[in-house]
Amino acid sequence: IAGDWAGQVSAWTAADGKAAASFDANPAGVAERIKLAEAALTSAEQAVASAAEQEKAAIQNAENVSLAATAAQKAVNDAKAAVNADAATVNAATKTHDAATQAVGMVQRTAAARKLWSDSLATAAKSMSEAAAKEPKNSELQAVLTEANAAAKKAAGESAAAQTAIAEKLAEAAKAKQALDAVKANQANTSAGVAAAEKKALAAAQAVTAANAVKAQATAKKGEAEKAVVAAKESLAKLKAVPKVT
């Protein structure tokens, strides 16, 4: 045990020389020490109140962040559902476009055949007309010419109708292609939306982890403050239990 000029008395263990305790050589009186202990208790209680407010704020923040994370994850799920819906829409639009394209090919082939048939009948009718012109009194030949002209006229009308059908089918195919391009573009945008939503969800999850860590720290700080209050109360109680010297 040794003391210094500042009035501080210290004690060390003889075996290893480690500090064991320290004492005030001229401690304040019990009344003064009680006042100090009461002040320490008040300060400790204020620290508890402050820590409790911090914990309350941390808990509320953690709840808010958790709700935001839940909403962010829902946005991811909704975006993925939209992608699936877009896939079905693209599939349907593709089938429509394919059918329209096939229809164009069919009417084009039909139109080609009708034109060939119309041209053949027109050539035959022309030949018959030339032959009939040489025999104007041949009633049978004139009758055949009439039939040939009628057949050629009918075939020409059917050929023209086939050409109109081609134009209509081409317009339908173009419309189907435009619709397919639109749904594909929308699908691309939706897919990009999934990536953006996942990025936000990840950030929100990280925020939850950070908020929970702050909450845990606030709770631990309040616990330490409460222990300090208990210690301050015990110290004050011991001082108050000291018999008064008369």
Tab-separated table of C-alpha atoms in Angstrom:
chain	number	residue	atom	x	y	z
A	1	ILE	CA	0.000	0.000	0.000
A	2	ALA	CA	1.342	3.470	-0.836
A	3	GLY	CA	0.090	7.033	-1.012
A	4	ASP	CA	1.020	10.102	-3.040
A	5	TRP	CA	1.024	13.855	-2.454
A	6	ALA	CA	-2.377	14.158	-4.118
A	7	GLY	CA	-3.880	12.181	-1.263
A	8	GLN	CA	-4.502	9.074	-3.353
A	9	VAL	CA	-3.813	5.724	-1.630
A	10	SER	CA	-3.252	2.707	-3.911
A	11	ALA	CA	-2.816	-0.994	-3.208
A	12	TRP	CA	-1.034	-3.687	-5.210
A	13	THR	CA	-0.779	-7.434	-4.772
A	14	ALA	CA	2.557	-8.515	-3.437
A	15	ALA	CA	2.761	-11.589	-5.667
A	16	ASP	CA	2.684	-9.926	-9.073
A	17	GLY	CA	2.572	-6.186	-8.406
A	18	LYS	CA	-0.796	-5.686	-10.120
A	19	ALA	CA	-3.018	-2.807	-8.981
A	20	ALA	CA	-5.670	-4.098	-6.612
A	21	ALA	CA	-7.510	-1.000	-5.387
A	22	SER	CA	-7.299	2.742	-4.754
A	23	PHE	CA	-8.602	4.860	-1.926
A	24	ASP	CA	-9.142	8.492	-1.216
A	25	ALA	CA	-6.963	9.406	1.771
A	26	ASN	CA	-9.236	12.258	2.665
A	27	PRO	CA	-12.764	11.218	1.551
A	28	ALA	CA	-15.648	13.648	1.705
A	29	GLY	CA	-18.095	13.376	4.546
A	30	VAL	CA	-21.067	11.038	4.377
A	31	ALA	CA	-23.523	13.880	3.709
A	32	GLU	CA	-21.449	15.169	0.818
A	33	ARG	CA	-21.023	11.688	-0.552
A	34	ILE	CA	-24.785	11.157	-0.331
A	35	LYS	CA	-25.332	14.310	-2.398
A	36	LEU	CA	-22.833	13.070	-4.946
A	37	ALA	CA	-24.486	9.657	-5.015
A	38	GLU	CA	-27.933	11.236	-5.470
A	39	ALA	CA	-26.557	13.338	-8.325
A	40	ALA	CA	-25.034	10.212	-9.849
A	41	LEU	CA	-28.385	8.424	-9.510
A	42	THR	CA	-30.224	11.306	-11.170
A	43	SER	CA	-27.703	11.314	-14.001
A	44	ALA	CA	-28.017	7.535	-14.385
A	45	GLU	CA	-31.834	7.759	-14.479
A	46	GLN	CA	-31.624	10.494	-17.104
A	47	ALA	CA	-29.297	8.278	-19.104
A	48	VAL	CA	-31.875	5.472	-18.896
A	49	ALA	CA	-34.630	7.810	-20.114
A	50	SER	CA	-32.459	8.980	-22.988
A	51	ALA	CA	-31.473	5.426	-23.872
A	52	ALA	CA	-35.138	4.371	-23.752
A	53	GLU	CA	-36.069	7.130	-26.205
A	54	GLN	CA	-33.239	6.088	-28.494
A	55	GLU	CA	-34.356	2.484	-28.297
A	56	LYS	CA	-37.956	3.469	-29.045
A	57	ALA	CA	-36.835	5.435	-32.096
A	58	ALA	CA	-34.624	2.555	-33.234
A	59	ILE	CA	-37.477	0.071	-32.864
A	60	GLN	CA	-39.835	2.308	-34.846
A	61	ASN	CA	-37.228	2.827	-37.532
A	62	ALA	CA	-36.606	-0.916	-37.758
A	63	GLU	CA	-40.351	-1.511	-38.164
A	64	ASN	CA	-40.584	1.138	-40.882
A	65	VAL	CA	-37.584	-0.255	-42.708
A	66	SER	CA	-39.020	-3.765	-42.434
A	67	LEU	CA	-42.308	-2.594	-43.962
A	68	ALA	CA	-40.386	-0.926	-46.769
A	69	ALA	CA	-38.452	-4.150	-47.376
A	70	THR	CA	-41.706	-6.118	-47.511
A	71	ALA	CA	-43.113	-3.652	-50.033
A	72	ALA	CA	-39.908	-3.861	-52.081
A	73	GLN	CA	-40.099	-7.650	-52.177
A	74	LYS	CA	-43.759	-7.446	-53.210
A	75	ALA	CA	-42.695	-5.160	-56.051
A	76	VAL	CA	-40.223	-7.841	-57.157
A	77	ASN	CA	-42.924	-10.516	-57.061
A	78	ASP	CA	-45.356	-8.287	-58.960
A	79	ALA	CA	-42.716	-7.503	-61.590
A	80	LYS	CA	-41.957	-11.199	-62.057
A	81	ALA	CA	-45.665	-11.953	-62.364
A	82	ALA	CA	-45.891	-9.218	-65.000
A	83	VAL	CA	-43.000	-10.824	-66.887
A	84	ASN	CA	-44.838	-14.152	-66.873
A	85	ALA	CA	-48.005	-12.451	-68.076
A	86	ASP	CA	-46.020	-10.704	-70.814
A	87	ALA	CA	-44.560	-14.051	-71.875
A	88	ALA	CA	-48.068	-15.420	-72.357
A	89	THR	CA	-49.050	-12.288	-74.284
A	90	VAL	CA	-45.958	-12.543	-76.489
A	91	ASN	CA	-46.710	-16.206	-77.134
A	92	ALA	CA	-50.271	-15.401	-78.187
A	93	ALA	CA	-49.123	-12.489	-80.373
A	94	THR	CA	-46.491	-14.711	-81.987
A	95	LYS	CA	-49.110	-17.311	-82.863
A	96	THR	CA	-51.342	-14.614	-84.347
A	97	HIS	CA	-48.467	-13.226	-86.392
A	98	ASP	CA	-47.423	-16.677	-87.588
A	99	ALA	CA	-50.999	-17.475	-88.621
A	100	ALA	CA	-51.285	-14.153	-90.478
A	101	THR	CA	-47.985	-14.794	-92.268
A	102	GLN	CA	-49.129	-18.273	-93.293
A	103	ALA	CA	-52.421	-16.822	-94.504
A	104	VAL	CA	-50.511	-14.396	-96.735
A	105	GLY	CA	-48.626	-17.299	-98.302
A	106	MET	CA	-51.842	-19.223	-98.887
A	107	VAL	CA	-53.674	-16.363	-100.633
A	108	GLN	CA	-50.573	-15.564	-102.680
A	109	ARG	CA	-50.424	-19.135	-103.966
A	110	THR	CA	-54.171	-19.112	-104.618
A	111	ALA	CA	-53.891	-15.787	-106.423
A	112	ALA	CA	-51.042	-17.114	-108.570
A	113	ALA	CA	-53.144	-20.129	-109.564
A	114	ARG	CA	-56.192	-17.977	-110.326
A	115	LYS	CA	-54.097	-15.615	-112.432
A	116	LEU	CA	-52.686	-18.543	-114.359
A	117	TRP	CA	-56.195	-19.874	-114.902
A	118	SER	CA	-57.516	-16.416	-115.845
A	119	ASP	CA	-54.687	-15.845	-118.294
A	120	SER	CA	-55.291	-19.270	-119.845
A	121	LEU	CA	-59.009	-18.608	-120.288
A	122	ALA	CA	-58.319	-15.132	-121.665
A	123	THR	CA	-55.920	-16.617	-124.223
A	124	ALA	CA	-58.431	-19.308	-125.135
A	125	ALA	CA	-61.245	-16.751	-125.438
A	126	LYS	CA	-59.062	-14.619	-127.699
A	127	SER	CA	-58.321	-17.578	-129.928
A	128	MET	CA	-62.001	-18.454	-130.097
A	129	SER	CA	-62.898	-14.874	-130.861
A	130	GLU	CA	-60.498	-14.902	-133.802
A	131	ALA	CA	-61.953	-18.191	-135.029
A	132	ALA	CA	-65.533	-16.998	-134.598
A	133	ALA	CA	-64.755	-13.834	-136.494
A	134	LYS	CA	-63.930	-15.988	-139.482
A	135	GLU	CA	-67.219	-17.853	-139.227
A	136	PRO	CA	-69.799	-15.328	-138.078
A	137	LYS	CA	-72.674	-17.547	-139.191
A	138	ASN	CA	-71.460	-20.547	-137.195
A	139	SER	CA	-73.956	-20.364	-134.331
A	140	GLU	CA	-72.382	-23.180	-132.365
A	141	LEU	CA	-68.969	-21.535	-132.505
A	142	GLN	CA	-70.531	-18.243	-131.479
A	143	ALA	CA	-72.148	-19.997	-128.506
A	144	VAL	CA	-68.823	-21.507	-127.468
A	145	LEU	CA	-67.221	-18.064	-127.752
A	146	THR	CA	-69.913	-16.625	-125.503
A	147	GLU	CA	-69.236	-19.330	-122.911
A	148	ALA	CA	-65.461	-18.764	-123.196
A	149	ASN	CA	-65.818	-15.022	-122.742
A	150	ALA	CA	-68.043	-15.553	-119.711
A	151	ALA	CA	-65.591	-18.029	-118.204
A	152	ALA	CA	-62.667	-15.685	-118.874
A	153	LYS	CA	-64.538	-12.763	-117.331
A	154	LYS	CA	-65.420	-14.819	-114.263
A	155	ALA	CA	-61.825	-16.016	-113.889
A	156	ALA	CA	-60.527	-12.460	-114.279
A	157	GLY	CA	-62.889	-11.309	-111.529
A	158	GLU	CA	-61.786	-14.135	-109.258
A	159	SER	CA	-58.132	-13.303	-109.980
A	160	ALA	CA	-58.708	-9.647	-109.102
A	161	ALA	CA	-60.475	-10.699	-105.908
A	162	ALA	CA	-57.500	-12.903	-105.044
A	163	GLN	CA	-55.171	-9.915	-105.459
A	164	THR	CA	-57.411	-7.904	-103.113
A	165	ALA	CA	-57.276	-10.764	-100.629
A	166	ILE	CA	-53.470	-10.627	-100.768
A	167	ALA	CA	-53.522	-6.931	-99.867
A	168	GLU	CA	-55.916	-7.609	-96.998
A	169	LYS	CA	-53.846	-10.464	-95.629
A	170	LEU	CA	-50.662	-8.421	-95.947
A	171	ALA	CA	-52.317	-5.637	-93.934
A	172	GLU	CA	-53.405	-8.160	-91.297
A	173	ALA	CA	-49.887	-9.608	-91.136
A	174	ALA	CA	-48.392	-6.111	-90.789
A	175	LYS	CA	-50.829	-5.327	-87.987
A	176	ALA	CA	-49.972	-8.603	-86.260
A	177	LYS	CA	-46.249	-7.818	-86.602
A	178	GLN	CA	-46.785	-4.377	-85.112
A	179	ALA	CA	-48.697	-5.870	-82.191
A	180	LEU	CA	-45.984	-8.494	-81.652
A	181	ASP	CA	-43.240	-5.853	-81.647
A	182	ALA	CA	-45.212	-3.803	-79.125
A	183	VAL	CA	-45.684	-6.672	-76.663
A	184	LYS	CA	-42.029	-7.668	-77.039
A	185	ALA	CA	-40.960	-4.119	-76.243
A	186	ASN	CA	-43.255	-4.116	-73.221
A	187	GLN	CA	-41.791	-7.445	-72.130
A	188	ALA	CA	-38.279	-5.982	-72.343
A	189	ASN	CA	-39.326	-3.032	-70.203
A	190	THR	CA	-40.973	-5.329	-67.666
A	191	SER	CA	-37.858	-7.506	-67.487
A	192	ALA	CA	-35.775	-4.412	-66.849
A	193	GLY	CA	-38.267	-3.518	-64.129
A	194	VAL	CA	-37.571	-6.838	-62.388
A	195	ALA	CA	-33.854	-6.064	-62.219
A	196	ALA	CA	-34.555	-2.598	-60.820
A	197	ALA	CA	-37.025	-3.986	-58.278
A	198	GLU	CA	-34.561	-6.656	-57.161
A	199	LYS	CA	-31.890	-3.992	-56.691
A	200	LYS	CA	-34.235	-1.966	-54.485
A	201	ALA	CA	-35.255	-5.076	-52.552
A	202	LEU	CA	-31.607	-5.917	-51.874
A	203	ALA	CA	-30.962	-2.386	-50.621
A	204	ALA	CA	-34.072	-2.606	-48.437
A	205	ALA	CA	-32.939	-5.936	-46.967
A	206	GLN	CA	-29.544	-4.449	-46.165
A	207	ALA	CA	-31.295	-1.494	-44.535
A	208	VAL	CA	-33.267	-3.927	-42.358
A	209	THR	CA	-30.030	-5.566	-41.200
A	210	ALA	CA	-28.518	-2.182	-40.374
A	211	ALA	CA	-31.672	-0.991	-38.584
A	212	ASN	CA	-31.823	-4.169	-36.498
A	213	ALA	CA	-28.184	-3.700	-35.537
A	214	VAL	CA	-28.910	-0.132	-34.400
A	215	LYS	CA	-31.923	-1.390	-32.463
A	216	ALA	CA	-29.820	-4.054	-30.751
A	217	GLN	CA	-27.189	-1.454	-29.832
A	218	ALA	CA	-29.870	0.856	-28.423
A	219	THR	CA	-31.335	-1.957	-26.353
A	220	ALA	CA	-27.888	-2.900	-25.029
A	221	LYS	CA	-27.157	0.737	-24.194
A	222	LYS	CA	-30.415	0.991	-22.257
A	223	GLY	CA	-29.552	-2.215	-20.417
A	224	GLU	CA	-26.185	-0.797	-19.378
A	225	ALA	CA	-27.872	2.431	-18.270
A	226	GLU	CA	-30.358	0.459	-16.172
A	227	LYS	CA	-27.496	-1.445	-14.539
A	228	ALA	CA	-25.875	1.887	-13.733
A	229	VAL	CA	-29.108	3.017	-12.037
A	230	VAL	CA	-29.177	-0.152	-9.941
A	231	ALA	CA	-25.542	0.348	-8.936
A	232	ALA	CA	-26.190	4.023	-8.108
A	233	LYS	CA	-29.181	3.080	-5.962
A	234	GLU	CA	-27.166	0.452	-4.111
A	235	SER	CA	-24.331	2.909	-3.504
A	236	LEU	CA	-26.764	5.525	-2.242
A	237	ALA	CA	-28.493	3.019	0.010
A	238	LYS	CA	-25.171	1.985	1.555
A	239	LEU	CA	-24.232	5.592	2.225
A	240	LYS	CA	-27.599	6.282	3.802
A	241	ALA	CA	-27.143	3.227	5.996
A	242	VAL	CA	-23.927	4.600	7.496
A	243	PRO	CA	-24.601	5.527	11.149
A	244	LYS	CA	-24.501	9.247	11.818
A	245	VAL	CA	-21.693	10.383	14.096
A	246	THR	CA	-22.971	12.533	16.946
